[in-house]
Coordinates of N, CA and C in Angstrom, one line a residue:
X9 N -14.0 -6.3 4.3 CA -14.4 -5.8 3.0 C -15.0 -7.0 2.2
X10 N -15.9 -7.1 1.1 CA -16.6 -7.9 0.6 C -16.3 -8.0 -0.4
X11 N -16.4 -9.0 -1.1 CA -15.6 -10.1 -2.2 C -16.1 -9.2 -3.2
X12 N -15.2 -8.8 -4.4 CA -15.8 -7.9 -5.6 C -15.0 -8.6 -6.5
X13 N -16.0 -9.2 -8.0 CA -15.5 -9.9 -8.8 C -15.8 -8.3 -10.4
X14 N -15.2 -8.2 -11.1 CA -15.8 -7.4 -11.9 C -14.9 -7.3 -13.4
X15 N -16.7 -8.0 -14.4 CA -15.7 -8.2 -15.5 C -15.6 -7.0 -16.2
X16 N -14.3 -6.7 -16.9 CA -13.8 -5.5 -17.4 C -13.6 -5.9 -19.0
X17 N -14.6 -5.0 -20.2 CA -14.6 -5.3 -21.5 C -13.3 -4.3 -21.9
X18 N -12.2 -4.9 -22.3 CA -11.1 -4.4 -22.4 C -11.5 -4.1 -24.3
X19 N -12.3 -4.6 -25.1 CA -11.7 -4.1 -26.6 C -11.9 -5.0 -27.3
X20 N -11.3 -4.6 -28.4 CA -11.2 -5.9 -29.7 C -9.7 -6.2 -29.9
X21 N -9.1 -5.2 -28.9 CA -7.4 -5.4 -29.5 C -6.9 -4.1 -29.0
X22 N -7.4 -3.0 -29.7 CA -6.7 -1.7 -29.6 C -6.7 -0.9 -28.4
X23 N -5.4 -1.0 -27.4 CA -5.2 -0.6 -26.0 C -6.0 0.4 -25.7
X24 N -6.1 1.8 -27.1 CA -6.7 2.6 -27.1 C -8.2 2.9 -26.8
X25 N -8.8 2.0 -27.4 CA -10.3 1.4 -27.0 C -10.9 0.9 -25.9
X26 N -10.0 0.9 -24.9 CA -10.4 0.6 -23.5 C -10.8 2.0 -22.5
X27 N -12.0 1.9 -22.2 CA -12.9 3.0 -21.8 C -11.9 3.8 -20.1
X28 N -12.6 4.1 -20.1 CA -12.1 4.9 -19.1 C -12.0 3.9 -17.9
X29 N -13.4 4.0 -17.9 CA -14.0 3.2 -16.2 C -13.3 2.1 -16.6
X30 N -13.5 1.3 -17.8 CA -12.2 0.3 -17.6 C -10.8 0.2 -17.3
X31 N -10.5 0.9 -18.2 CA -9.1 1.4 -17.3 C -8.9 1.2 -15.5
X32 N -9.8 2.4 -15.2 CA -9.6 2.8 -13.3 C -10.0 1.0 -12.7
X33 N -11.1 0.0 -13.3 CA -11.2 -0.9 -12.8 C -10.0 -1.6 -12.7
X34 N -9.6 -1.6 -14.0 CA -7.9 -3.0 -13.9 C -7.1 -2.7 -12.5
X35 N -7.1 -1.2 -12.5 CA -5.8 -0.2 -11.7 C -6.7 -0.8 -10.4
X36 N -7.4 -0.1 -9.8 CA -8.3 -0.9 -9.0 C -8.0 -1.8 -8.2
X37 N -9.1 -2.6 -9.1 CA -8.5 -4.2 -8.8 C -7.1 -4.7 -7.8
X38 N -7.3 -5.4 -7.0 CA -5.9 -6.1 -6.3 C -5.1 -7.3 -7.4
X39 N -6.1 -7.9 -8.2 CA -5.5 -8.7 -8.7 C -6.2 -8.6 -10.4
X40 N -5.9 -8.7 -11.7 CA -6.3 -9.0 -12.5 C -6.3 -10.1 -13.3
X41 N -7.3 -11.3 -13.6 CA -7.2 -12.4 -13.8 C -7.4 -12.1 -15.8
X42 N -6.5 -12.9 -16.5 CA -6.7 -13.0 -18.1 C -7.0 -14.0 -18.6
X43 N -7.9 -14.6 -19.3 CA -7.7 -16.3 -20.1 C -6.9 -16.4 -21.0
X44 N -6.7 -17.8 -20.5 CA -5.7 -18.3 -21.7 C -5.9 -19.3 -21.9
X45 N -5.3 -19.8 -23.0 CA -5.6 -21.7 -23.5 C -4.4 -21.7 -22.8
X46 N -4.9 -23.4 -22.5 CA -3.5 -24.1 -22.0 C -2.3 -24.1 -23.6
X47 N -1.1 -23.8 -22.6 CA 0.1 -23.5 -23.4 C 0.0 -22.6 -24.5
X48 N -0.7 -22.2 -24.2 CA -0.8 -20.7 -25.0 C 0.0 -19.5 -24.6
X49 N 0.3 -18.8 -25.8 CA 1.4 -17.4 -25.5 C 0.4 -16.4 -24.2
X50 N 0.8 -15.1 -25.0 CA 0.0 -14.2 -24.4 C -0.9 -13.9 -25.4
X51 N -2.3 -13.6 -24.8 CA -3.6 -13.7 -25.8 C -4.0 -12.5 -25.9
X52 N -4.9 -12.2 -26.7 CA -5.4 -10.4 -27.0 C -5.5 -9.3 -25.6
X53 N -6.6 -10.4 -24.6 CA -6.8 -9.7 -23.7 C -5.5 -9.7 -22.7
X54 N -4.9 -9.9 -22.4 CA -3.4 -9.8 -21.5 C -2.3 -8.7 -22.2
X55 N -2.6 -9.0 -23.3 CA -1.4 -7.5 -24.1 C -2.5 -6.3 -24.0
X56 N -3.8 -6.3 -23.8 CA -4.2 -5.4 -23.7 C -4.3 -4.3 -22.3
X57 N -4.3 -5.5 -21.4 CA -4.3 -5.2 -19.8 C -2.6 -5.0 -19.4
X58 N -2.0 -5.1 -20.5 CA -0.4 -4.8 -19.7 C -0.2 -3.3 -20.1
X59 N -1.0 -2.7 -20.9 CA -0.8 -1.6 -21.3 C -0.9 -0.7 -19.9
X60 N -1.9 -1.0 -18.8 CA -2.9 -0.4 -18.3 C -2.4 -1.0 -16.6
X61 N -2.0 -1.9 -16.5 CA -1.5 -2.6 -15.0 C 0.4 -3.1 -15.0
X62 N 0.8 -3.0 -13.7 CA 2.1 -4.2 -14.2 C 2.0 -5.4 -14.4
X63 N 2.5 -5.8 -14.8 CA 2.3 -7.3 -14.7 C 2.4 -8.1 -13.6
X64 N 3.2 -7.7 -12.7 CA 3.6 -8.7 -11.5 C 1.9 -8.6 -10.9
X65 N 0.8 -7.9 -11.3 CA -0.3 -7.8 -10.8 C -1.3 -8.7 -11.7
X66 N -0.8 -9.2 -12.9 CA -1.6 -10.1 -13.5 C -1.6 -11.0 -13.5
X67 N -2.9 -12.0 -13.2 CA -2.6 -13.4 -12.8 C -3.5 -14.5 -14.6
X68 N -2.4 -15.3 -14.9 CA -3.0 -16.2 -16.1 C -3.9 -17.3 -15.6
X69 N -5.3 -17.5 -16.5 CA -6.0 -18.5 -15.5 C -6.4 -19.4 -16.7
X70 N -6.3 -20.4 -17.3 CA -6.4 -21.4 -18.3 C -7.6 -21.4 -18.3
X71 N -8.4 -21.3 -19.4 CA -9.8 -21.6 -20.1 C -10.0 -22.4 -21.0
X72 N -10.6 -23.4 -21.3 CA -10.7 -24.1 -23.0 C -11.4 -23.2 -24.1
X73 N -11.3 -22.4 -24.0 CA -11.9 -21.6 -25.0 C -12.1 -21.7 -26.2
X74 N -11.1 -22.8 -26.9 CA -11.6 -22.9 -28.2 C -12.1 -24.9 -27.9
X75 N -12.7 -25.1 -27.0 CA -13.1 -26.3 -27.1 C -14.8 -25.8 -27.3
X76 N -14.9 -27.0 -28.5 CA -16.4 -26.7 -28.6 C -17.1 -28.0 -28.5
X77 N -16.6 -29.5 -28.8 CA -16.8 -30.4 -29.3 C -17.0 -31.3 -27.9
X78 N -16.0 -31.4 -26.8 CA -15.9 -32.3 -25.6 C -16.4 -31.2 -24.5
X79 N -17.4 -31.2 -24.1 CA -18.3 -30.7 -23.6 C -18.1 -31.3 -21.7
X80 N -17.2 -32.6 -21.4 CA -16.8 -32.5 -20.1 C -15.2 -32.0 -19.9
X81 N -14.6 -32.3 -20.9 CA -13.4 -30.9 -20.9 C -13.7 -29.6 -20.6
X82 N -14.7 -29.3 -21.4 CA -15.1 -27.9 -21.2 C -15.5 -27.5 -20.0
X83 N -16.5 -28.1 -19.1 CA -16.8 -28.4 -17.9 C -15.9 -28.6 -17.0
X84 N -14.8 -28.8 -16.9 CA -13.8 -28.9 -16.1 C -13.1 -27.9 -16.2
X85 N -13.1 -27.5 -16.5 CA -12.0 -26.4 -17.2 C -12.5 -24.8 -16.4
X86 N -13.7 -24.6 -17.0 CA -14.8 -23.9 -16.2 C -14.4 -23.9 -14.8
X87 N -14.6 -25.3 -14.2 CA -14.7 -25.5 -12.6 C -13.4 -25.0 -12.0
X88 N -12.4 -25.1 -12.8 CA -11.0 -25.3 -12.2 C -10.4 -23.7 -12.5
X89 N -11.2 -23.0 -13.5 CA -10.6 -21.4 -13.4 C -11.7 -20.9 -12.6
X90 N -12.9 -21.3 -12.2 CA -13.7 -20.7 -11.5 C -13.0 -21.0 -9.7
X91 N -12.6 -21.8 -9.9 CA -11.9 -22.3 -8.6 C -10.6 -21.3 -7.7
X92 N -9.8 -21.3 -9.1 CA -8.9 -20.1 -9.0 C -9.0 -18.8 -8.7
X93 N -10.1 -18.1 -9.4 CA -10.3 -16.7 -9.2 C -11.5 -16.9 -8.1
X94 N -12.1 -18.0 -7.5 CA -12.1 -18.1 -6.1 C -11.2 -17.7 -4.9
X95 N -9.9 -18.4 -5.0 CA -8.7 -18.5 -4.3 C -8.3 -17.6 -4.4
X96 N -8.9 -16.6 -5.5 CA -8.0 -15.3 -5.8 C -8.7 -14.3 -4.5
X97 N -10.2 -14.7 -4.9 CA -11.3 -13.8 -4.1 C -11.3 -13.6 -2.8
X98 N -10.6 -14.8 -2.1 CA -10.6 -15.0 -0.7 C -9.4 -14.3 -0.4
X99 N -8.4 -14.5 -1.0 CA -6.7 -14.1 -0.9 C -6.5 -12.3 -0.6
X100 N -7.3 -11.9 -1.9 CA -7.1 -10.6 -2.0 C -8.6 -9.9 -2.2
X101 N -10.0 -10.1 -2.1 CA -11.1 -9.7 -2.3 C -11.9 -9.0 -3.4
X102 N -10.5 -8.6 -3.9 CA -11.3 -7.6 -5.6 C -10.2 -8.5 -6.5
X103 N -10.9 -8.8 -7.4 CA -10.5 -9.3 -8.8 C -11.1 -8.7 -9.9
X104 N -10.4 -8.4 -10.4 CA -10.6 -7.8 -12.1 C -10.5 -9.0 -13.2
X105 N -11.7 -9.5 -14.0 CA -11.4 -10.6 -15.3 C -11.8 -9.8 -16.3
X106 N -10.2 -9.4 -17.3 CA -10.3 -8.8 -18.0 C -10.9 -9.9 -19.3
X107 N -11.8 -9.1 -20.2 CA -12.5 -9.8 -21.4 C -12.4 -9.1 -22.7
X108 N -12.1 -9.9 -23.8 CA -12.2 -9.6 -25.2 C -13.7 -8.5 -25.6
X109 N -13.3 -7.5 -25.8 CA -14.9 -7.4 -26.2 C -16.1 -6.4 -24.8
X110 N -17.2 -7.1 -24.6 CA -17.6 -6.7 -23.3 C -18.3 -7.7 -22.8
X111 N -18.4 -7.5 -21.4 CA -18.0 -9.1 -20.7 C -20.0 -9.5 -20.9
X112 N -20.9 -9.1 -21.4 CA -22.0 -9.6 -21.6 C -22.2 -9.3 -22.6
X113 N -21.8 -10.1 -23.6 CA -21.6 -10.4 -25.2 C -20.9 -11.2 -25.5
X114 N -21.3 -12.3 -25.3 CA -20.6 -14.0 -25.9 C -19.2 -14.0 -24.8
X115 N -19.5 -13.5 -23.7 CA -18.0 -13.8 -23.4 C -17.9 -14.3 -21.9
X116 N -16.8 -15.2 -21.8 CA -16.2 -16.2 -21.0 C -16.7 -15.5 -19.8
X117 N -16.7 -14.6 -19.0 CA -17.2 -13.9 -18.1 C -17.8 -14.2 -17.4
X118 N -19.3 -15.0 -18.1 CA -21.0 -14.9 -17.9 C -20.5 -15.6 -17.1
X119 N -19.9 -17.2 -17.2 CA -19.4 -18.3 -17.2 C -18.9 -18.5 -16.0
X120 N -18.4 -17.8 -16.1 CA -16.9 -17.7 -15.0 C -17.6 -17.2 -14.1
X121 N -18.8 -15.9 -13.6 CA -18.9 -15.6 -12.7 C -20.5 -16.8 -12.2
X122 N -20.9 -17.2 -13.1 CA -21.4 -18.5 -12.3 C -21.1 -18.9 -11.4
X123 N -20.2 -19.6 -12.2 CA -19.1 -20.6 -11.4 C -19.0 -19.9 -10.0
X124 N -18.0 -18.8 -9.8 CA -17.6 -18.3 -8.6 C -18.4 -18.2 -7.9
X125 N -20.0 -17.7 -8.2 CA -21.2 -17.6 -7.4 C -21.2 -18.3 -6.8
X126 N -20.9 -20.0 -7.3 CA -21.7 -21.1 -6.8 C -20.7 -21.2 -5.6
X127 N -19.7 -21.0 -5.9 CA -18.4 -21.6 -4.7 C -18.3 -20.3 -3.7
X128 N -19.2 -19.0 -3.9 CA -18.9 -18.3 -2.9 C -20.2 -16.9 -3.0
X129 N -21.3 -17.3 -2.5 CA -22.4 -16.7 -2.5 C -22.2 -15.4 -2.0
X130 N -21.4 -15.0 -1.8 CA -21.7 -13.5 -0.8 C -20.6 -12.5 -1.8
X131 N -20.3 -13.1 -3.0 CA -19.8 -12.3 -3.8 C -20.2 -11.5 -4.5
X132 N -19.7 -10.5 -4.9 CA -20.4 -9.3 -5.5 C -19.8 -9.7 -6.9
X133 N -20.7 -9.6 -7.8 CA -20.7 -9.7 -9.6 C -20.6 -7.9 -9.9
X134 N -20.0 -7.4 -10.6 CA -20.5 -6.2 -11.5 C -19.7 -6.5 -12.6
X135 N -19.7 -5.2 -13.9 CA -19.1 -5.7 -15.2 C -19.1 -4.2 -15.7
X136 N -18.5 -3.8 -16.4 CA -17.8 -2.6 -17.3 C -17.8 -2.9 -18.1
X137 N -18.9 -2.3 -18.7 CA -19.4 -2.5 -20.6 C -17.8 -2.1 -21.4
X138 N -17.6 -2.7 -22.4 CA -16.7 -2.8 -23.1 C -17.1 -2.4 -24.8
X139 N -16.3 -2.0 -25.6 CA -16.0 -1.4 -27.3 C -16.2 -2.8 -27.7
X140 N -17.4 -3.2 -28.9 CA -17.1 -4.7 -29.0 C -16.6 -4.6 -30.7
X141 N -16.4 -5.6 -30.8 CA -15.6 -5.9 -32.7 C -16.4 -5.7 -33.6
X142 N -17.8 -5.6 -33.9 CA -18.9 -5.0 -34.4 C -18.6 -3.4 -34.5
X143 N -18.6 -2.7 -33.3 CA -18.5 -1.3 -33.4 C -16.8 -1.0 -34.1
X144 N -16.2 -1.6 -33.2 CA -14.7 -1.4 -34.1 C -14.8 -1.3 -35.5
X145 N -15.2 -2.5 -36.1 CA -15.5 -2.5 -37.6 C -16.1 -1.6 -38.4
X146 N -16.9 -1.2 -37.5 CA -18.1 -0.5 -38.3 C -17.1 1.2 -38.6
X147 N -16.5 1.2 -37.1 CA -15.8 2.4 -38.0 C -14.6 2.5 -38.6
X148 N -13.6 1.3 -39.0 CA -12.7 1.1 -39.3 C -13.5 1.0 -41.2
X149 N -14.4 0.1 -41.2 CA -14.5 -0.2 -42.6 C -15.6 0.3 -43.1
X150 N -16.0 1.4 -42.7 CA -17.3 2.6 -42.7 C -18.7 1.9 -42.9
X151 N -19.0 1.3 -42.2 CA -19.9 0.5 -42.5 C -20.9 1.1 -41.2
X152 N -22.0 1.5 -41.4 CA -22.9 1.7 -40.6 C -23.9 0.8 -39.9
X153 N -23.5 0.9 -38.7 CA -24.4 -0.2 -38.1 C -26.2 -0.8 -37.9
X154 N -26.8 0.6 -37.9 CA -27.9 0.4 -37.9 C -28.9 2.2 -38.1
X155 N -29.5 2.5 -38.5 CA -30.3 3.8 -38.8 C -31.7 3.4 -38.8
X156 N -32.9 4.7 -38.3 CA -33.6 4.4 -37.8 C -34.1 3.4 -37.5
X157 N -35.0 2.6 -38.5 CA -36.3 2.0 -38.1 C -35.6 0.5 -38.2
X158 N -34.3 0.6 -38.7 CA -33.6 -1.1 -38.9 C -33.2 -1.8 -37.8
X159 N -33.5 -3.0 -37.5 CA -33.2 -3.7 -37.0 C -31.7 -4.6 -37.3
X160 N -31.0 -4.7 -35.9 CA -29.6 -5.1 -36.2 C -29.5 -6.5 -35.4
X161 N -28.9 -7.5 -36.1 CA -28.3 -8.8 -35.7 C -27.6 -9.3 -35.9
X162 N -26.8 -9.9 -34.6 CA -25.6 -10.3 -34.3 C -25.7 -11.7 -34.1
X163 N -24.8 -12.7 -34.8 CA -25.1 -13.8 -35.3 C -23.6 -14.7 -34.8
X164 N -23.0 -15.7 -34.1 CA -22.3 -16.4 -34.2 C -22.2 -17.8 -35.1
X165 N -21.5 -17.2 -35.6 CA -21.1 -18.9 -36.9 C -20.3 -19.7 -36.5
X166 N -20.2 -20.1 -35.2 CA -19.5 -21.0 -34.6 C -20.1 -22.5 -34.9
X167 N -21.9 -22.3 -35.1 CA -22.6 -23.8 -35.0 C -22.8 -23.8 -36.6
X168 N -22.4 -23.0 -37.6 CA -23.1 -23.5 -38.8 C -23.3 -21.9 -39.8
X169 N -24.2 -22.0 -40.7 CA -24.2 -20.7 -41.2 C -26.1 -20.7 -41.9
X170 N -26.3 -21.9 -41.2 CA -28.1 -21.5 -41.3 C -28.6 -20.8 -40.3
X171 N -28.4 -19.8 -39.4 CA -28.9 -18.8 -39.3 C -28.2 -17.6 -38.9
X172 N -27.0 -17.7 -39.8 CA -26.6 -16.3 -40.4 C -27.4 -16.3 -41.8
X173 N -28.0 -17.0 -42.5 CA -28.5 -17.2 -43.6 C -29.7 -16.8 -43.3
X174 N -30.5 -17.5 -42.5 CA -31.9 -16.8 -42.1 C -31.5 -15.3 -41.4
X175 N -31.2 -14.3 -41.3 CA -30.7 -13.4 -40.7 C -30.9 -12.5 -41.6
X176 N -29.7 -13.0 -42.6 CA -29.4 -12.3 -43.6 C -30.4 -12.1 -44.8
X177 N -31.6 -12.9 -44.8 CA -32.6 -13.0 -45.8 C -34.1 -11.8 -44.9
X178 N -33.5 -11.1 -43.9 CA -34.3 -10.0 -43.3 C -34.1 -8.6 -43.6
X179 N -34.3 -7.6 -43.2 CA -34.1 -6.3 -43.6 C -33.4 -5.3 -42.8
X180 N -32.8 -6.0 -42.1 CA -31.6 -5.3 -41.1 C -30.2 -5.8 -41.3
X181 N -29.4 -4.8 -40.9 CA -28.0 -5.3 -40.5 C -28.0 -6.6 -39.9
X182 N -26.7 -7.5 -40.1 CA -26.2 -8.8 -40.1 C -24.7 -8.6 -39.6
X183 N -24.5 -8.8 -38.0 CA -22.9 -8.8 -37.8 C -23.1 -10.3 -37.7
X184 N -21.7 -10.9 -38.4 CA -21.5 -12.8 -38.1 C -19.8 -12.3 -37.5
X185 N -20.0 -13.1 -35.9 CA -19.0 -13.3 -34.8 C -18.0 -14.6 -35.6
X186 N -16.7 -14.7 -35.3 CA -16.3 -15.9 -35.1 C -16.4 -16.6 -36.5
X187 N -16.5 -16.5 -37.9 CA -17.0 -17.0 -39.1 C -15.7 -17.7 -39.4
X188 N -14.4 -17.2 -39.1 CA -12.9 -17.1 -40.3 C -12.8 -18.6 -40.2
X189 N -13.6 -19.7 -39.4 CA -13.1 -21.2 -40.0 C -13.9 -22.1 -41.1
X190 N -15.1 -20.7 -41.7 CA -16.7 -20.9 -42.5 C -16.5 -20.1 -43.3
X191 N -15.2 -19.2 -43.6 CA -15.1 -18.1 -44.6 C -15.8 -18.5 -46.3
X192 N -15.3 -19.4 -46.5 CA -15.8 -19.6 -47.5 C -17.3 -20.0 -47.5
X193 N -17.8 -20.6 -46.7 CA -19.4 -20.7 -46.9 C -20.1 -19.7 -46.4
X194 N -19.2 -18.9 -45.4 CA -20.0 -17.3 -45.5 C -20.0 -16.5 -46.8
X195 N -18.9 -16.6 -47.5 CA -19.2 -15.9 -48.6 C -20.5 -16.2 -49.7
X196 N -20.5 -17.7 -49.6 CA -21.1 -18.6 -50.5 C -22.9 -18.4 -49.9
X197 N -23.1 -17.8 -48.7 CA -24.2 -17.3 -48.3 C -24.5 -15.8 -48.7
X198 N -23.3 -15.1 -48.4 CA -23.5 -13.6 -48.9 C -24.4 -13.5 -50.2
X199 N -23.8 -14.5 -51.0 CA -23.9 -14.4 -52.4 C -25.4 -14.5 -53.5
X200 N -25.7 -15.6 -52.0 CA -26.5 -16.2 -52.1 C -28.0 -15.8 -52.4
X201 N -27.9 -14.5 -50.7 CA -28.9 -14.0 -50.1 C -29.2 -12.3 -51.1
X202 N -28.2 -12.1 -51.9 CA -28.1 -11.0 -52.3 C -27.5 -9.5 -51.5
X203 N -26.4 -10.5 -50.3 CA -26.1 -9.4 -49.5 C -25.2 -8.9 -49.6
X204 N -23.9 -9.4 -50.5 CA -22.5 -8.9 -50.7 C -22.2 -7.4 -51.2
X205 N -23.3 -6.8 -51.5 CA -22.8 -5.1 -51.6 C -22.7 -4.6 -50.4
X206 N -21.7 -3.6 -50.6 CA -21.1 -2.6 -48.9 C -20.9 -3.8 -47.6
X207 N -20.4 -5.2 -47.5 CA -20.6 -6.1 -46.5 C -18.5 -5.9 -46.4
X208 N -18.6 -6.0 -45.1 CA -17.2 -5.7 -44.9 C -16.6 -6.8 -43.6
X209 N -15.7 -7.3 -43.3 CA -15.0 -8.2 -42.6 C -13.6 -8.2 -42.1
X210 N -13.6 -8.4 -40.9 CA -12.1 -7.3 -40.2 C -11.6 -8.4 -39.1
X211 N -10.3 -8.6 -39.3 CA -9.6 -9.8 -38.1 C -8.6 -8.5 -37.4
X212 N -8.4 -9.3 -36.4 CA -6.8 -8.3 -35.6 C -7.5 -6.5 -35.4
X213 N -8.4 -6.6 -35.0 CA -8.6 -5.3 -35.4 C -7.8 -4.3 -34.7
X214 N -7.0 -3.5 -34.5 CA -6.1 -2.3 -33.5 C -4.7 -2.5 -34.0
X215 N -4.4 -4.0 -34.1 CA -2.9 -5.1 -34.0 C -2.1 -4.5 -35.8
X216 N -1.5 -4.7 -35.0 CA -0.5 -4.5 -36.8 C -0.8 -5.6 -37.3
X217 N -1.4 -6.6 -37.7 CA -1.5 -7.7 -38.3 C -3.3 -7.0 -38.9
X218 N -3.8 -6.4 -38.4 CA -5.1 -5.8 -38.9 C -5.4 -6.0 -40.2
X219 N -6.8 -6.9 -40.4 CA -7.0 -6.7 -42.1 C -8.6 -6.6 -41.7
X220 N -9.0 -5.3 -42.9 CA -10.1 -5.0 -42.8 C -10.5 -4.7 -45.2
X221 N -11.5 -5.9 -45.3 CA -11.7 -6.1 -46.6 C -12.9 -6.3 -47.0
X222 N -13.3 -5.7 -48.0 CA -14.6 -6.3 -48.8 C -14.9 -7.5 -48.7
X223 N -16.3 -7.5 -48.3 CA -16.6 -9.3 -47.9 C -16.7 -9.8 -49.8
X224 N -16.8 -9.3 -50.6 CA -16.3 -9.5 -52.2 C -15.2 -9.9 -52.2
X225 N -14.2 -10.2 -51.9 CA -12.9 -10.5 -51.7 C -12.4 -11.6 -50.9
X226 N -13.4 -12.4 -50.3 CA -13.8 -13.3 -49.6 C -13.0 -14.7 -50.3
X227 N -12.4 -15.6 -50.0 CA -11.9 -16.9 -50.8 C -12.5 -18.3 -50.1
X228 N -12.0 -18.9 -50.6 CA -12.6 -20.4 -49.8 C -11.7 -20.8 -48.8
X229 N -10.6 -20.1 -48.5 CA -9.0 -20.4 -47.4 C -9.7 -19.9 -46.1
X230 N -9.6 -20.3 -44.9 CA -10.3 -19.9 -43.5 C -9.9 -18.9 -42.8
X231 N -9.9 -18.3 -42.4 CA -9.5 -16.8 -41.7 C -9.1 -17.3 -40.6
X232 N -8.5 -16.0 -39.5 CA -8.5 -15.9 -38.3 C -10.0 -16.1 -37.7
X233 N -10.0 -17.0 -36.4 CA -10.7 -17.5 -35.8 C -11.6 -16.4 -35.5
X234 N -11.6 -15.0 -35.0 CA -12.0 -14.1 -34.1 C -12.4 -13.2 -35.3
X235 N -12.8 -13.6 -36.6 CA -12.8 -13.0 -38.1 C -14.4 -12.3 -37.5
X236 N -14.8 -10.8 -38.2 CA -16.0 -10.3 -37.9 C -16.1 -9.4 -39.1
X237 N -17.8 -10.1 -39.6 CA -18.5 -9.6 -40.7 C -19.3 -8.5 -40.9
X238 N -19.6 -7.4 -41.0 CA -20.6 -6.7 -40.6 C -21.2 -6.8 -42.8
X239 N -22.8 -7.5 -43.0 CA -23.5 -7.3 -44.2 C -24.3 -5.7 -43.4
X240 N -24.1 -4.4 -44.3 CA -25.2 -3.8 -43.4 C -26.9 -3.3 -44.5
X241 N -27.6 -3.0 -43.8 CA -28.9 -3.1 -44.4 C -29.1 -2.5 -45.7
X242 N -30.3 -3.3 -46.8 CA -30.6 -2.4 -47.9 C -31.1 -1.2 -47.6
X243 N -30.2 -0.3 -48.2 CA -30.6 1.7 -47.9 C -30.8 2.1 -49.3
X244 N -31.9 2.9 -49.2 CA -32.1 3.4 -51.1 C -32.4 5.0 -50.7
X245 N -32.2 5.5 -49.6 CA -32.3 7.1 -49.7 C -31.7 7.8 -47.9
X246 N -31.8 8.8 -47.9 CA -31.4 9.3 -46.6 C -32.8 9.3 -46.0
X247 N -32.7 8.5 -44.9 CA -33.8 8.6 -43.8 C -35.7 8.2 -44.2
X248 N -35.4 7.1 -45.0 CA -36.4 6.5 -45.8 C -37.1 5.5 -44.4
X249 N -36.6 5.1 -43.2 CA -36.0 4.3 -42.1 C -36.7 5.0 -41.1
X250 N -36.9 5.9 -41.4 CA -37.2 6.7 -39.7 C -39.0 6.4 -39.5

């Protein structure tokens, strides 16, 4: 049987949110691999895949994931979980790497199945589109994502907030990924751009810790890390757009 690596977009949080085919993949799977920071609890994606597999079937694989700054940490780190869910691949041949979100959309995945490629060419890649934190939001905090003729973009504020700013000075929807350590100078952009009517922002989204609030209510204190903005487009009539 041939090596099958396949990333599974488990959600934003809410067990519920995990699609069908993702589901049957985790079950599937011989083994399901989760990231985690070193010394870290259990992280979003792992409480979400226990709902769905046992555990004695899930294997924890360390990622730097919030390293952004030391770029040969990061690099290692990569090599050494890609290494793993190698060892996994030879061991048992199907692996499942469950991901936040869906696994081609900003996420550890892309990365990870590099890596494996490189240490084992005759592997099979596939991926199971995933519910991302954008769409969550959008119906948790009624915020519409995009209608006809508008154009929608999705913006990580991880490097800064000049181009969520150029983004936002366009005529479409503006989702900003990852903002809650820039909360305050995202707001201080909203404000700026003239985009703070109907703009809405949601951490924990499924989790009992869930907060979903007017980006008007915005302070200069930093959010949760995984914080998601949706500004959505100037609308002046029904179907003015099409």
């Amino acid at each position: 049987m041939s090596m099958r690596l396949v990333g599974v977009g488990v959600g934003p949080g809410d067990p519920e949110l995990v699609t069908v085919k993702g589901a049957g993949a985790l079950r599937t799977a011989a083994v399901v691999v989760v990231p985690v920071m070193e010394g870290g609890g259990t992280g979003r994606a792992e409480a979400t895949v226990l709902h769905y597999v046992d555990e004695a079937k899930v294997v924890r694989v360390v990622f730097a994931l919030n390293e952004r700054s030391d770029a040969a940490r990061r690099e290692a780190a990569w090599d050494t979980a890609g290494a793993r869910v190698a060892e996994l691949l030879r061991a048992h041949r199907s692996v499942a790497f469950a991901t936040l979100g869906d696994p081609n959309v900003y996420s550890t995945f892309t990365y990870l199945a590099a890596t494996v490629t490189a240490l084992l060419p005759d592997v099979r890649i596939e991926s199971v589109p995933g519910i991302t934190a954008m769409q969550d939001l959008a119906a948790r905090g009624g915020a519409v994502l995009a209608q006809g003729t508008e154009p929608l973009t999705l913006v990580p504020v991880t490097a800064g907030t000049a181009v969520l700013k150029e983004a936002l000075r366009g005529p479409g929807t503006v989702v900003a990924y990852k903002f809650g350590r820039l909360a305050g100078e995202v707001a201080g952009v909203l404000a700026e751009t003239g985009r703070m009517e109907g703009a809405v922002w949601g951490s924990s989204l499924g989790l009992t810790e869930e907060s979903v609030q007017p980006a008007a209510e915005l302070g200069a204190e930093p959010l949760p890390y995984l914080s998601t903005l949706i500004a959505p487009a100037r609308r002046t009539g029904r179907g003015e757009k099409l």
